[in-house]
CSV table of C-alpha atoms in Angstrom, one decimal:
chain,number,residue,atom,x,y,z
A,708,MET,CA,126.6,95.4,70.3
A,709,ASN,CA,129.7,94.4,72.2
A,710,ILE,CA,130.7,91.0,73.3
A,711,ASN,CA,129.4,91.4,76.8
A,712,ASP,CA,126.0,92.4,75.5
A,713,MET,CA,125.9,89.5,73.1
A,714,PHE,CA,126.9,87.1,75.9
A,715,ALA,CA,124.2,88.6,78.2
A,716,GLN,CA,121.6,88.2,75.5
A,717,TYR,CA,122.6,84.6,74.8
A,718,SER,CA,122.6,83.8,78.5
A,719,LEU,CA,119.1,85.2,78.8
A,720,TRP,CA,117.8,82.9,76.0
A,721,ILE,CA,119.5,80.0,77.6
A,722,TYR,CA,117.8,80.7,81.0
A,723,VAL,CA,114.4,81.1,79.2
A,724,GLY,CA,115.0,77.8,77.4
A,725,ILE,CA,115.9,76.0,80.6
A,726,ALA,CA,112.8,77.5,82.3
A,727,ILE,CA,110.5,76.3,79.5
A,728,ILE,CA,112.0,72.8,79.6
A,729,ALA,CA,111.6,72.7,83.4
A,730,ILE,CA,108.0,73.8,83.1
A,731,LEU,CA,107.3,71.1,80.5
A,732,ILE,CA,109.0,68.5,82.7
A,733,ILE,CA,106.8,69.5,85.6
A,734,ILE,CA,103.6,69.3,83.5
A,735,LEU,CA,104.6,65.9,82.3
A,736,VAL,CA,105.3,64.7,85.8
A,737,ILE,CA,102.0,66.0,87.1
A,738,LYS,CA,100.1,64.3,84.2
A,739,SER,CA,102.0,61.1,84.9
A,740,ILE,CA,101.1,61.2,88.6
A,741,SER,CA,97.5,62.0,87.7
A,742,ARG,CA,97.3,59.1,85.3
A,743,ARG,CA,98.9,56.8,87.9
A,744,ARG,CA,96.4,57.8,90.5
A,745,ALA,CA,93.5,57.3,88.1
A,746,ARG,CA,94.8,53.8,87.3
A,747,THR,CA,95.1,53.0,91.0
A,748,ARG,CA,91.5,54.2,91.6
A,749,ARG,CA,90.3,52.0,88.8
A,750,GLN,CA,92.3,49.0,90.0
A,751,GLN,CA,90.9,49.4,93.5
A,752,LEU,CA,87.4,50.2,92.2
A,753,ASP,CA,86.5,52.0,95.3
A,754,PRO,CA,83.1,53.5,94.7
A,755,TYR,CA,83.9,56.4,97.1
A,756,ARG,CA,86.8,57.5,94.9
A,757,ILE,CA,85.8,56.5,91.4
A,758,THR,CA,84.6,59.4,89.2
A,759,MET,CA,82.7,59.5,85.9
A,760,GLN,CA,86.0,60.3,84.2
A,761,ASP,CA,87.4,57.0,85.6
A,762,ILE,CA,84.4,55.1,84.3
A,763,ASP,CA,84.9,56.6,80.8
A,764,GLN,CA,88.3,55.0,80.8
A,765,MET,CA,87.1,51.6,82.0
A,766,GLU,CA,86.8,48.4,80.0
A,767,GLY,CA,83.5,46.4,80.3
A,768,SER,CA,84.9,43.9,82.8
A,769,GLU,CA,86.2,46.7,85.0
A,770,PHE,CA,82.8,48.5,84.9
A,771,GLU,CA,81.0,45.3,85.9
A,772,ARG,CA,83.4,44.8,88.9
A,773,TYR,CA,83.0,48.4,89.9
A,774,LEU,CA,79.2,48.1,89.9
A,775,TYR,CA,79.5,44.9,92.0
A,776,HIS,CA,81.4,47.0,94.6
A,777,PHE,CA,79.0,49.9,94.2
A,778,PHE,CA,75.9,47.8,94.8
A,779,THR,CA,77.5,46.0,97.7
A,780,GLU,CA,78.6,49.2,99.4
A,781,LEU,CA,75.2,50.7,98.6
A,782,GLY,CA,73.6,48.2,100.9
A,783,TYR,CA,72.4,45.3,98.7
A,784,GLU,CA,73.8,42.4,100.7
A,785,ASP,CA,72.7,39.7,98.3
A,786,THR,CA,74.7,40.8,95.3
A,787,TYR,CA,76.3,38.3,93.0
A,788,LYS,CA,78.7,39.0,90.1
A,789,THR,CA,78.2,36.5,87.2
A,790,GLN,CA,81.0,34.8,85.5
A,791,GLY,CA,82.3,36.1,82.2
A,792,SER,CA,81.0,34.5,79.0
A,793,GLY,CA,78.7,32.2,80.9
A,794,ASP,CA,76.6,35.0,82.4
A,795,PHE,CA,73.5,34.2,80.2
A,796,GLY,CA,73.0,37.9,79.6
A,797,ALA,CA,73.2,39.3,83.2
A,798,ASP,CA,76.3,40.8,84.8
A,799,LEU,CA,74.8,41.3,88.3
A,800,VAL,CA,72.1,39.6,90.3
A,801,PHE,CA,70.8,41.3,93.4
A,802,THR,CA,67.8,41.3,95.8
A,803,ASP,CA,66.2,44.7,96.4
A,804,ARG,CA,64.7,46.1,99.5
A,805,GLU,CA,61.4,44.5,98.7
A,806,GLY,CA,63.0,41.1,98.5
A,807,ILE,CA,62.6,41.0,94.7
A,808,ARG,CA,65.5,39.4,92.7
A,809,ASN,CA,66.8,41.6,89.9
A,810,VAL,CA,69.2,40.9,87.1
A,811,LEU,CA,71.3,43.7,85.6
A,812,GLN,CA,73.4,44.1,82.5
A,813,ALA,CA,76.2,46.7,82.5
A,814,LYS,CA,77.2,48.5,79.3
A,815,CYS,CA,80.3,50.6,79.5
A,816,TYR,CA,80.2,52.5,76.2
A,817,ALA,CA,81.5,55.9,75.1
A,818,GLU,CA,79.0,58.7,75.6
A,819,HIS,CA,78.2,59.0,71.9
A,820,ASN,CA,77.9,55.2,71.3
A,821,LYS,CA,74.2,54.4,72.1
A,822,ILE,CA,73.0,51.1,73.4
A,823,GLY,CA,70.8,49.1,71.0
A,824,LEU,CA,68.2,46.4,71.1
A,825,SER,CA,70.4,43.5,72.0
A,826,ALA,CA,71.0,44.7,75.6
A,827,VAL,CA,67.2,44.6,76.3
A,828,GLN,CA,66.8,41.2,74.6
A,829,GLU,CA,69.7,39.6,76.5
A,830,ILE,CA,68.7,40.9,80.0
A,831,TYR,CA,65.0,40.1,79.5
A,832,SER,CA,65.9,36.5,78.4
A,833,SER,CA,68.2,36.0,81.4
A,834,MET,CA,65.3,36.5,83.9
A,835,ARG,CA,64.0,33.0,83.7
A,836,TYR,CA,67.5,31.5,84.1
A,837,TYR,CA,68.2,33.5,87.3
A,838,GLU,CA,64.6,33.2,88.4
A,839,ALA,CA,64.4,37.0,88.7
A,840,ASP,CA,61.3,39.2,88.6
A,841,LYS,CA,62.9,42.4,87.4
A,842,CYS,CA,65.6,43.4,85.0
A,843,ILE,CA,67.8,46.5,84.4
A,844,VAL,CA,70.2,47.7,81.8
A,845,LEU,CA,72.6,50.3,83.2
A,846,THR,CA,75.0,52.2,80.9
A,847,SER,CA,77.6,54.9,80.9
A,848,SER,CA,76.1,56.0,77.6
A,849,TYR,CA,72.5,56.4,76.3
A,850,PHE,CA,69.9,54.3,74.6
A,851,THR,CA,68.5,54.3,71.1
A,852,LYS,CA,64.8,55.1,70.6
A,853,ALA,CA,64.2,51.5,69.4
A,854,CYS,CA,65.9,50.2,72.6
A,855,GLU,CA,63.7,52.4,74.7
A,856,THR,CA,60.6,51.2,72.9
A,857,LEU,CA,61.4,47.5,73.3
A,858,ALA,CA,62.3,48.1,77.0
A,859,GLY,CA,59.0,49.9,77.6
A,860,VAL,CA,57.0,47.1,76.0
A,861,ASN,CA,58.8,44.5,78.1
A,862,ALA,CA,59.0,46.4,81.4
A,863,VAL,CA,62.8,46.5,81.3
A,864,LYS,CA,64.3,49.2,83.5
A,865,LEU,CA,66.8,51.5,81.7
A,866,LEU,CA,69.4,53.6,83.6
A,867,ASP,CA,71.5,55.8,81.3
A,868,ARG,CA,74.5,58.1,81.8
A,869,ASN,CA,72.5,60.8,83.6
A,870,ASP,CA,71.1,58.2,86.0
A,871,LEU,CA,74.5,56.8,86.7
A,872,ILE,CA,75.9,60.3,87.4
A,873,GLN,CA,73.0,60.9,89.9
A,874,LEU,CA,73.7,57.5,91.5
A,875,ILE,CA,77.3,58.3,92.0
A,876,GLU,CA,76.5,61.7,93.5
A,877,ASP,CA,73.9,60.2,95.9
A,878,PHE,CA,76.3,57.5,96.9
A,879,LYS,CA,79.2,59.8,97.7
A,880,SER,CA,76.7,62.1,99.6
A,881,ASN,CA,75.7,59.1,101.7
A,882,ASP,CA,72.2,59.4,100.3
A,883,HIS,CA,72.1,55.7,99.8
A,884,GLU,CA,68.3,55.4,100.1
A,885,GLU,CA,67.9,58.0,97.3
A,886,ALA,CA,70.2,55.9,95.1
A,887,MET,CA,68.3,52.8,95.8
A,888,ASP,CA,65.0,54.6,95.0
A,889,ILE,CA,66.4,55.3,91.5
A,890,ILE,CA,67.5,51.7,91.0
A,891,GLU,CA,64.2,50.3,92.3
A,892,SER,CA,61.9,52.8,90.6
A,893,GLU,CA,59.4,51.3,88.2
A,894,PRO,CA,60.4,51.1,84.5
A,895,VAL,CA,58.7,53.2,81.9
A,896,ILE,CA,55.8,51.1,80.5
A,897,LEU,CA,54.8,51.6,76.8
A,898,SER,CA,52.0,50.0,74.9
A,899,SER,CA,53.0,47.9,71.9
A,900,PRO,CA,53.1,49.9,68.6
A,901,TRP,CA,52.2,46.7,66.9
A,902,GLN,CA,49.0,46.5,68.9
A,903,GLN,CA,48.1,50.0,67.9
A,904,GLN,CA,48.7,49.1,64.2
A,905,THR,CA,46.6,46.0,64.6
A,906,ASN,CA,43.8,48.1,66.1
A,907,ARG,CA,43.9,50.6,63.2
A,908,ARG,CA,43.8,47.8,60.7
A,909,SER,CA,40.8,46.2,62.5
A,910,THR,CA,39.0,49.5,62.5
A,911,TYR,CA,39.7,50.0,58.8
A,912,ARG,CA,38.4,46.5,58.0
A,913,THR,CA,35.2,47.1,60.0
A,914,ARG,CA,34.5,50.3,58.2
A,915,LYS,CA,35.2,48.8,54.9
A,916,SER,CA,32.8,45.9,55.5
A,917,ARG,CA,29.9,48.2,56.2
């Protein structure tokens, strides 16, 4: 291999290296722009632009403010955002289409981090303070079985990640009435397992006394 061939080969590798570096720089710039746009969307909290991916990157307070904008844009005119640590268990208070006051607790958790009993306990106990007749827990995650049972016994409406995704889709499709139907639908009602156990014990005692 003569000097010209060696120089040509080295030049080729230099060009390849420069091309790779340029591609990496372009990728980093695109990612930076994408992250900046995502931050801007989250800062503006525009329900027409926010995606589920944006919500997954939110903190709890951001999610609460987003839902305030969401419910207001959805058409609930009488929507109130409670204040921080003094919220008494509710993050939003709104009046539905039937004129019924609702309290809502928002839980922005990772998809694998399920919501436990405390959310139901807190929102249910806040109803009397806000003089509400219905209560809702809305999360970006899912609920534990125990949470679903306690909610069912106490008529607490649960809206999980799948419901939230559907609400966002309906909202962006301008199917606001459909989204409201989801929010205002009746909660799943369950009979108390304790009552069932009590009935079984009563039946057992009656049989034993015979």
